[in-house]
mmCIF file of C-alpha atoms and ligand atoms in Angstrom:
data_model
loop_
_atom_site.group_PDB
_atom_site.id
_atom_site.type_symbol
_atom_site.label_atom_id
_atom_site.label_comp_id
_atom_site.label_asym_id
_atom_site.label_seq_id
_atom_site.Cartn_x
_atom_site.Cartn_y
_atom_site.Cartn_z
ATOM 1 C CA UNK A 1 114.426 106.982 98.486
ATOM 2 C CA UNK A 2 114.039 104.521 95.422
ATOM 3 C CA UNK A 3 111.532 105.336 92.905
ATOM 4 C CA UNK A 4 109.057 102.368 92.087
ATOM 5 C CA UNK A 5 107.492 104.346 89.256
ATOM 6 C CA UNK A 6 109.137 106.641 87.032
ATOM 7 C CA UNK A 7 107.559 109.116 84.665
ATOM 8 C CA UNK A 8 109.209 111.102 82.201
ATOM 9 C CA UNK A 9 108.020 113.480 79.709
ATOM 10 C CA UNK A 10 104.647 112.040 79.313
ATOM 11 C CA UNK A 11 102.044 113.741 77.273
ATOM 12 C CA UNK A 12 98.846 112.644 75.845
ATOM 13 C CA UNK A 13 96.776 114.213 72.906
ATOM 14 C CA UNK A 14 93.515 112.357 72.512
ATOM 15 C CA UNK A 15 92.247 111.677 69.092
ATOM 16 C CA UNK A 16 89.988 114.526 69.319
ATOM 17 C CA UNK A 17 93.468 116.581 69.124
ATOM 18 C CA UNK A 18 92.723 117.530 72.927
ATOM 19 C CA UNK A 19 95.946 117.805 74.933
ATOM 20 C CA UNK A 20 95.043 115.991 78.384
ATOM 21 C CA UNK A 21 98.769 115.806 79.394
ATOM 22 C CA UNK A 22 101.716 117.654 79.027
ATOM 23 C CA UNK A 23 105.242 116.945 79.897
ATOM 24 C CA UNK A 24 104.524 114.982 82.744
ATOM 25 C CA UNK A 25 107.480 114.125 85.046
ATOM 26 C CA UNK A 26 107.244 112.217 88.519
ATOM 27 C CA UNK A 27 108.696 109.812 90.640
ATOM 28 C CA UNK A 28 106.808 107.260 92.829
ATOM 29 C CA UNK A 29 108.677 106.290 95.901
ATOM 30 C CA UNK A 30 108.376 102.669 97.278
ATOM 31 C CA UNK A 31 105.908 102.179 99.859
ATOM 32 C CA UNK A 32 104.369 105.770 100.003
ATOM 33 C CA UNK A 33 101.127 106.863 99.692
ATOM 34 C CA UNK A 34 100.882 109.384 96.976
ATOM 35 C CA UNK A 35 97.752 111.491 96.288
ATOM 36 C CA UNK A 36 97.308 112.970 93.057
ATOM 37 C CA UNK A 37 95.009 115.897 93.675
ATOM 38 C CA UNK A 38 93.452 118.160 91.006
ATOM 39 C CA UNK A 39 89.891 119.183 89.943
ATOM 40 C CA UNK A 40 87.602 117.207 87.529
ATOM 41 C CA UNK A 41 89.354 117.071 84.060
ATOM 42 C CA UNK A 42 92.663 117.799 85.335
ATOM 43 C CA UNK A 43 93.890 114.407 83.482
ATOM 44 C CA UNK A 44 94.304 112.299 86.763
ATOM 45 C CA UNK A 45 92.330 109.180 85.229
ATOM 46 C CA UNK A 46 94.462 109.541 82.137
ATOM 47 C CA UNK A 47 98.000 109.660 83.682
ATOM 48 C CA UNK A 48 96.720 106.584 85.799
ATOM 49 C CA UNK A 49 95.473 104.893 82.659
ATOM 50 C CA UNK A 50 98.638 105.373 80.739
ATOM 51 C CA UNK A 51 100.966 103.876 83.937
ATOM 52 C CA UNK A 52 98.384 101.011 83.764
ATOM 53 C CA UNK A 53 98.732 100.386 80.050
ATOM 54 C CA UNK A 54 94.712 101.056 79.627
ATOM 55 C CA UNK A 55 95.563 104.523 77.402
ATOM 56 C CA UNK A 56 98.680 104.725 75.157
ATOM 57 C CA UNK A 57 100.795 107.810 75.758
ATOM 58 C CA UNK A 58 101.470 110.137 72.722
ATOM 59 C CA UNK A 59 105.251 110.933 74.177
ATOM 60 C CA UNK A 60 107.465 109.706 77.271
ATOM 61 C CA UNK A 61 108.409 106.825 79.049
ATOM 62 C CA UNK A 62 106.984 105.352 82.055
ATOM 63 C CA UNK A 63 109.164 102.542 84.135
ATOM 64 C CA UNK A 64 107.720 100.545 86.517
ATOM 65 C CA UNK A 65 110.043 98.935 89.106
ATOM 66 C CA UNK A 66 112.526 99.369 86.195
ATOM 67 C CA UNK A 67 110.572 97.452 83.496
ATOM 68 C CA UNK A 68 109.287 99.591 80.527
ATOM 69 C CA UNK A 69 105.496 99.634 80.317
ATOM 70 C CA UNK A 70 105.660 99.742 76.464
ATOM 71 C CA UNK A 71 108.131 96.712 76.151
ATOM 72 C CA UNK A 72 107.518 94.683 79.229
ATOM 73 C CA UNK A 73 103.597 95.210 79.499
ATOM 74 C CA UNK A 74 102.784 92.013 81.099
ATOM 75 C CA UNK A 75 105.646 91.944 83.739
ATOM 76 C CA UNK A 76 104.788 95.668 84.481
ATOM 77 C CA UNK A 77 100.976 95.008 84.544
ATOM 78 C CA UNK A 78 101.154 92.303 86.979
ATOM 79 C CA UNK A 79 102.972 94.150 89.804
ATOM 80 C CA UNK A 80 99.887 96.705 89.430
ATOM 81 C CA UNK A 81 96.366 96.672 90.937
ATOM 82 C CA UNK A 82 93.862 99.003 89.695
ATOM 83 C CA UNK A 83 90.602 100.111 91.427
ATOM 84 C CA UNK A 84 88.996 102.247 88.273
ATOM 85 C CA UNK A 85 86.911 105.226 88.586
ATOM 86 C CA UNK A 86 83.944 103.994 87.297
ATOM 87 C CA UNK A 87 81.955 101.103 88.926
ATOM 88 C CA UNK A 88 82.318 98.149 86.521
ATOM 89 C CA UNK A 89 81.549 94.592 87.694
ATOM 90 C CA UNK A 90 80.778 91.195 86.125
ATOM 91 C CA UNK A 91 77.146 91.151 86.573
ATOM 92 C CA UNK A 92 76.756 87.120 86.905
ATOM 93 C CA UNK A 93 79.849 86.147 88.332
ATOM 94 C CA UNK A 94 79.696 85.655 92.586
ATOM 95 C CA UNK A 95 82.076 87.435 94.604
ATOM 96 C CA UNK A 96 84.474 84.958 95.266
ATOM 97 C CA UNK A 97 84.360 83.657 91.464
ATOM 98 C CA UNK A 98 85.155 87.146 90.306
ATOM 99 C CA UNK A 99 88.314 87.422 92.603
ATOM 100 C CA UNK A 100 89.517 84.075 91.857
ATOM 101 C CA UNK A 101 89.226 84.990 88.012
ATOM 102 C CA UNK A 102 91.188 88.228 88.326
ATOM 103 C CA UNK A 103 93.889 86.372 89.972
ATOM 104 C CA UNK A 104 94.031 83.890 87.309
ATOM 105 C CA UNK A 105 94.412 86.688 84.674
ATOM 106 C CA UNK A 106 97.790 87.597 86.251
ATOM 107 C CA UNK A 107 98.928 83.850 85.785
ATOM 108 C CA UNK A 108 99.037 83.677 89.479
ATOM 109 C CA UNK A 109 98.324 80.026 90.871
ATOM 110 C CA UNK A 110 94.756 79.762 92.814
ATOM 111 C CA UNK A 111 95.008 80.687 96.350
ATOM 112 C CA UNK A 112 91.601 80.499 98.103
ATOM 113 C CA UNK A 113 93.001 81.330 101.584
ATOM 114 C CA UNK A 114 94.505 84.664 100.321
ATOM 115 C CA UNK A 115 90.999 85.360 98.295
ATOM 116 C CA UNK A 116 89.385 84.726 101.605
ATOM 117 C CA UNK A 117 91.616 87.031 103.455
ATOM 118 C CA UNK A 118 90.818 89.875 100.927
ATOM 119 C CA UNK A 119 87.470 89.210 101.312
ATOM 120 C CA UNK A 120 87.461 89.463 105.141
ATOM 121 C CA UNK A 121 89.556 92.626 105.008
ATOM 122 C CA UNK A 122 86.849 94.372 103.064
ATOM 123 C CA UNK A 123 83.870 92.947 105.097
ATOM 124 C CA UNK A 124 83.112 91.039 101.694
ATOM 125 C CA UNK A 125 83.332 87.619 103.195
ATOM 126 C CA UNK A 126 79.443 87.201 104.016
ATOM 127 C CA UNK A 127 78.869 88.041 100.615
ATOM 128 C CA UNK A 128 81.378 85.593 98.676
ATOM 129 C CA UNK A 129 78.315 83.647 96.983
ATOM 130 C CA UNK A 130 76.256 86.810 96.061
ATOM 131 C CA UNK A 131 76.190 87.843 92.553
ATOM 132 C CA UNK A 132 77.811 91.064 91.820
ATOM 133 C CA UNK A 133 74.823 92.684 90.255
ATOM 134 C CA UNK A 134 73.004 91.717 93.907
ATOM 135 C CA UNK A 135 75.347 94.183 95.575
ATOM 136 C CA UNK A 136 74.933 97.673 96.900
ATOM 137 C CA UNK A 137 77.048 100.430 95.381
ATOM 138 C CA UNK A 138 79.298 100.552 98.281
ATOM 139 C CA UNK A 139 79.536 96.500 98.312
ATOM 140 C CA UNK A 140 80.544 96.804 94.653
ATOM 141 C CA UNK A 141 83.105 99.399 95.388
ATOM 142 C CA UNK A 142 84.592 96.908 97.914
ATOM 143 C CA UNK A 143 84.442 94.022 95.400
ATOM 144 C CA UNK A 144 86.579 96.217 92.907
ATOM 145 C CA UNK A 145 89.151 96.602 95.309
ATOM 146 C CA UNK A 146 89.271 92.948 96.193
ATOM 147 C CA UNK A 147 89.647 92.432 92.571
ATOM 148 C CA UNK A 148 92.280 94.610 92.387
ATOM 149 C CA UNK A 149 94.146 92.865 95.151
ATOM 150 C CA UNK A 150 93.580 89.392 93.960
ATOM 151 C CA UNK A 151 96.763 89.093 92.334
ATOM 152 C CA UNK A 152 98.909 90.563 95.234
ATOM 153 C CA UNK A 153 100.118 93.443 93.661
ATOM 154 C CA UNK A 154 102.685 95.408 95.124
ATOM 155 C CA UNK A 155 101.462 98.770 93.562
ATOM 156 C CA UNK A 156 97.884 99.969 94.016
ATOM 157 C CA UNK A 157 96.006 102.589 91.998
ATOM 158 C CA UNK A 158 92.713 104.054 93.150
ATOM 159 C CA UNK A 159 91.183 106.346 91.234
ATOM 160 C CA UNK A 160 88.841 108.650 93.084
ATOM 161 C CA UNK A 161 88.002 105.557 95.485
ATOM 162 C CA UNK A 162 85.569 107.536 97.587
ATOM 163 C CA UNK A 163 83.720 109.877 95.291
ATOM 164 C CA UNK A 164 80.056 109.434 96.084
ATOM 165 C CA UNK A 165 80.506 106.684 98.858
ATOM 166 C CA UNK A 166 78.995 107.189 102.445
ATOM 167 C CA UNK A 167 81.261 108.312 105.247
ATOM 168 C CA UNK A 168 81.551 104.874 106.669
ATOM 169 C CA UNK A 169 82.643 103.236 103.619
ATOM 170 C CA UNK A 170 85.093 106.190 103.220
ATOM 171 C CA UNK A 171 86.716 105.590 106.787
ATOM 172 C CA UNK A 172 87.046 101.667 106.165
ATOM 173 C CA UNK A 173 88.874 102.456 102.907
ATOM 174 C CA UNK A 174 91.374 104.631 104.639
ATOM 175 C CA UNK A 175 91.906 102.189 107.171
ATOM 176 C CA UNK A 176 92.470 99.477 104.481
ATOM 177 C CA UNK A 177 94.649 101.901 102.463
ATOM 178 C CA UNK A 178 97.018 102.440 105.702
ATOM 179 C CA UNK A 179 96.804 98.606 106.353
ATOM 180 C CA UNK A 180 98.238 98.261 102.672
ATOM 181 C CA UNK A 181 101.049 100.608 103.121
ATOM 182 C CA UNK A 182 101.980 98.911 106.493
ATOM 183 C CA UNK A 183 102.399 95.737 104.558
ATOM 184 C CA UNK A 184 104.601 97.471 102.183
ATOM 185 C CA UNK A 185 102.148 98.227 99.072
ATOM 186 C CA UNK A 186 102.901 101.510 97.289
ATOM 187 C CA UNK A 187 99.537 103.458 96.995
ATOM 188 C CA UNK A 188 98.881 106.178 94.338
ATOM 189 C CA UNK A 189 95.167 107.596 94.791
ATOM 190 C CA UNK A 190 93.744 110.276 92.988
ATOM 191 C CA UNK A 191 91.258 112.477 94.398
ATOM 192 C CA UNK A 192 89.511 115.769 94.239
ATOM 193 C CA UNK A 193 88.903 115.953 97.822
ATOM 194 C CA UNK A 194 91.513 117.868 99.414
ATOM 195 C CA UNK A 195 90.375 116.234 102.915
ATOM 196 C CA UNK A 196 91.233 112.754 101.469
ATOM 197 C CA UNK A 197 94.803 114.040 100.425
ATOM 198 C CA UNK A 198 94.986 115.496 103.921
ATOM 199 C CA UNK A 199 94.273 112.493 105.911
ATOM 200 C CA UNK A 200 96.195 109.896 103.577
ATOM 201 C CA UNK A 201 98.763 111.072 101.906
ATOM 202 C CA UNK A 202 102.593 111.019 102.527
ATOM 203 C CA UNK A 203 103.172 113.123 99.481
ATOM 204 C CA UNK A 204 100.805 115.047 97.139
ATOM 205 C CA UNK A 205 101.254 116.071 93.411
ATOM 206 C CA UNK A 206 98.859 118.712 92.422
ATOM 207 C CA UNK A 207 97.651 118.281 88.656
ATOM 208 C CA UNK A 208 95.700 121.136 86.867
ATOM 209 C CA UNK A 209 94.969 121.620 83.282
ATOM 210 C CA UNK A 210 97.357 118.370 82.323
ATOM 211 C CA UNK A 211 100.283 119.816 83.990
ATOM 212 C CA UNK A 212 101.794 118.845 87.376
ATOM 213 C CA UNK A 213 101.802 122.051 89.271
ATOM 214 C CA UNK A 214 103.870 121.037 92.638
ATOM 215 C CA UNK A 215 105.020 117.586 94.201
ATOM 216 C CA UNK A 216 105.653 117.852 97.835
ATOM 217 C CA UNK A 217 105.408 116.039 101.149
ATOM 218 C CA UNK A 218 102.639 116.768 102.744
ATOM 219 C CA UNK A 219 103.696 117.983 105.857
ATOM 220 C CA UNK A 220 106.260 120.373 104.291
ATOM 221 C CA UNK A 221 103.451 121.721 101.827
ATOM 222 C CA UNK A 222 101.420 122.814 104.644
ATOM 223 C CA UNK A 223 104.453 124.139 106.671
ATOM 224 C CA UNK A 224 105.834 126.006 103.575
ATOM 225 C CA UNK A 225 102.428 127.380 102.076
ATOM 226 C CA UNK A 226 100.365 127.489 105.310
ATOM 227 C CA UNK A 227 99.376 130.461 107.321
ATOM 228 C CA UNK A 228 98.886 130.893 110.632
ATOM 229 C CA UNK A 229 96.782 133.491 112.380
ATOM 230 C CA UNK A 230 96.326 134.521 115.923
ATOM 231 C CA UNK A 231 93.207 136.199 116.973
ATOM 232 C CA UNK A 232 92.860 138.126 120.004
ATOM 233 C CA UNK A 233 89.653 138.909 121.954
ATOM 234 C CA UNK A 234 90.789 142.138 123.987
ATOM 235 C CA UNK A 235 89.639 143.178 127.371
ATOM 236 C CA UNK A 236 89.217 146.808 126.613
ATOM 237 C CA UNK A 237 88.185 148.259 123.326
ATOM 238 C CA UNK A 238 91.269 149.852 121.740
ATOM 239 C CA UNK A 239 90.538 152.800 119.348
ATOM 240 C CA UNK A 240 94.006 152.763 118.082
ATOM 241 C CA UNK A 241 97.326 150.534 117.766
ATOM 242 C CA UNK A 242 100.361 151.862 119.594
ATOM 243 C CA UNK A 243 103.592 152.575 117.314
ATOM 244 C CA UNK A 244 105.733 150.025 119.193
ATOM 245 C CA UNK A 245 103.378 147.433 117.961
ATOM 246 C CA UNK A 246 104.033 148.333 114.073
ATOM 247 C CA UNK A 247 106.193 145.732 112.924
ATOM 248 C CA UNK A 248 103.330 143.131 113.571
ATOM 249 C CA UNK A 249 100.816 144.641 111.101
ATOM 250 C CA UNK A 250 98.055 143.520 113.249
ATOM 251 C CA UNK A 251 94.749 144.203 111.966
ATOM 252 C CA UNK A 252 92.089 145.849 114.358
ATOM 253 C CA UNK A 253 88.785 144.850 113.847
ATOM 254 C CA UNK A 254 86.256 147.683 113.256
ATOM 255 C CA UNK A 255 84.860 147.610 116.732
ATOM 256 C CA UNK A 256 88.402 147.733 118.179
ATOM 257 C CA UNK A 257 87.741 144.692 120.387
ATOM 258 C CA UNK A 258 89.957 142.439 118.379
ATOM 259 C CA UNK A 259 93.208 142.278 117.021
ATOM 260 C CA UNK A 260 94.433 139.299 114.406
ATOM 261 C CA UNK A 261 98.059 138.961 113.718
ATOM 262 C CA UNK A 262 99.006 136.847 110.716
ATOM 263 C CA UNK A 263 102.424 135.203 110.551
ATOM 264 C CA UNK A 264 103.234 132.666 108.145
ATOM 265 C CA UNK A 265 104.920 129.415 109.219
ATOM 266 C CA UNK A 266 108.349 130.305 107.602
ATOM 267 C CA UNK A 267 108.652 132.575 110.388
ATOM 268 C CA UNK A 268 109.388 135.686 108.469
ATOM 269 C CA UNK A 269 107.393 137.615 111.002
ATOM 270 C CA UNK A 270 108.195 137.619 114.592
ATOM 271 C CA UNK A 271 106.587 134.805 116.740
ATOM 272 C CA UNK A 272 103.823 134.686 119.117
ATOM 273 C CA UNK A 273 105.617 134.702 122.312
ATOM 274 C CA UNK A 274 107.309 138.491 121.213
ATOM 275 C CA UNK A 275 103.838 139.685 120.303
ATOM 276 C CA UNK A 276 102.280 138.794 123.855
ATOM 277 C CA UNK A 277 105.441 140.124 125.230
ATOM 278 C CA UNK A 278 104.833 143.494 123.482
ATOM 279 C CA UNK A 279 101.181 143.560 124.124
ATOM 280 C CA UNK A 280 101.608 143.006 127.741
ATOM 281 C CA UNK A 281 104.618 145.939 127.792
ATOM 282 C CA UNK A 282 101.852 148.118 125.870
ATOM 283 C CA UNK A 283 99.548 147.497 128.618
ATOM 284 C CA UNK A 284 96.809 145.677 126.269
ATOM 285 C CA UNK A 285 95.227 143.014 127.783
ATOM 286 C CA UNK A 286 93.151 140.179 126.218
ATOM 287 C CA UNK A 287 90.232 137.935 127.372
ATOM 288 C CA UNK A 288 90.845 135.316 124.924
ATOM 289 C CA UNK A 289 93.152 133.908 122.027
ATOM 290 C CA UNK A 290 92.464 131.737 119.254
ATOM 291 C CA UNK A 291 94.895 130.351 116.477
ATOM 292 C CA UNK A 292 94.083 128.998 113.214
ATOM 293 C CA UNK A 293 96.133 127.182 110.507
ATOM 294 C CA UNK A 294 95.167 127.350 106.920
ATOM 295 C CA UNK A 295 94.208 123.817 105.315
ATOM 296 C CA UNK A 296 95.136 122.248 102.629
ATOM 297 C CA UNK A 297 92.328 123.471 101.122
ATOM 298 C CA UNK A 298 93.163 127.077 101.593
ATOM 299 C CA UNK A 299 96.532 126.514 100.069
ATOM 300 C CA UNK A 300 95.375 124.543 96.976
ATOM 301 C CA UNK A 301 92.621 127.051 96.253
ATOM 302 C CA UNK A 302 95.540 129.697 96.473
ATOM 303 C CA UNK A 303 97.803 127.811 94.145
ATOM 304 C CA UNK A 304 95.317 126.845 91.481
ATOM 305 C CA UNK A 305 94.560 130.763 91.467
ATOM 306 C CA UNK A 306 98.149 131.790 90.900
ATOM 307 C CA UNK A 307 98.861 129.508 88.334
ATOM 308 C CA UNK A 308 95.774 130.826 85.938
HETATM 309 N N1 ADP B 1 88.905 109.531 75.159
HETATM 310 C C1 ADP B 1 88.919 110.882 75.379
HETATM 311 N N2 ADP B 1 88.662 111.545 74.419
HETATM 312 C C2 ADP B 1 88.810 113.022 74.255
HETATM 313 N N3 ADP B 1 89.358 113.300 75.532
HETATM 314 C C3 ADP B 1 89.263 113.038 76.632
HETATM 315 C C4 ADP B 1 89.019 111.572 76.594
HETATM 316 N N4 ADP B 1 89.257 110.944 78.029
HETATM 317 C C5 ADP B 1 89.417 112.085 78.587
HETATM 318 N N5 ADP B 1 89.148 113.441 77.870
HETATM 319 C C6 ADP B 1 89.535 114.479 78.607
HETATM 320 O O1 ADP B 1 90.989 114.795 79.178
HETATM 321 C C7 ADP B 1 90.886 115.392 80.181
HETATM 322 C C8 ADP B 1 91.343 114.490 81.289
HETATM 323 O O2 ADP B 1 90.457 113.903 81.775
HETATM 324 P P1 ADP B 1 90.778 112.813 82.959
HETATM 325 O O3 ADP B 1 92.007 112.504 82.796
HETATM 326 O O4 ADP B 1 89.511 111.901 82.829
HETATM 327 O O5 ADP B 1 90.383 113.863 84.035
HETATM 328 P P2 ADP B 1 90.342 113.791 85.862
HETATM 329 O O6 ADP B 1 90.470 112.086 86.014
HETATM 330 O O7 ADP B 1 91.217 114.364 86.474
HETATM 331 O O8 ADP B 1 88.893 114.021 86.011
HETATM 332 C C9 ADP B 1 89.300 116.026 80.337
HETATM 333 O O9 ADP B 1 89.131 117.288 79.678
HETATM 334 C C10 ADP B 1 88.453 114.998 79.208
HETATM 335 O O10 ADP B 1 87.465 115.571 79.107
HETATM 336 MG MG1 MG B 2 88.870 110.770 86.741
#
């Protein structure tokens, strides 16, 4: 698939001497939702800021739709909408005018109909004449998104869009992001909420300590690194595991009433069907069974631990 953003060898050392990014190489595919996932201080905002031309990189190149962000700043920036992490708003401007002004900044001709559509999509139309400073926190967040969309960018960056927002707005935002993706907009969002990456992303990049640890399709990531377990509630207390079940490496609970089978999704251990057959053959009956799959959270925590 075609890359819409190509990042190669990007590093950033801040004036303080702090190395915030080290040799970042990353391709963003056209039309995807890419989640950059990492703990606070990992370098997410720094990387986004470099791509958007707000922070200068120390080394490396960034191409946006084939244009170098250093050489073709105006072209690349006009392709991009950025919803910053920090709430900033022109206090005195009305909602409508703030959006119209943002559009003008990128040299796009006025299009009140389009601004209306964006405001309606974000449930801000009723507030079009309100001053930004009169808006609640959640409304200010919506306004930042409307402003970022005002010039019809084909690439949208959302830097921690749902940090500190209520559940309703979070779900509205996810909904909106999916709609934009359906319209062909490429979305890059940063988050330290694993659930957000799990819900939204087509692909996930994990960043920690200024380095990209891994980039993977979400489904593939969960398949490759996920663990599944099956818990069986036994009919009768089992004092000892029969040796014909050795190959399953079952865990028997202390009270002998429960067996746990951990099998990875790479299927290096035999499947459940064969276990159930062998249990039956060994005369072990169960009352109930339950399966559990590790979440992206388990995977994430495990990965960070591994790399430390
Ligand atoms: N202007 C700056 N000067 C020095 N260090 C900075 C500056 N901005 C960010 N940093 C440091 O760079 C690291 C990455 O920050 P940031 O990109 O904001 O991370 P994230 O967005 O993942 O939380 C942090 O340790 C942060 O303190
Ligand atoms: Mg940040």
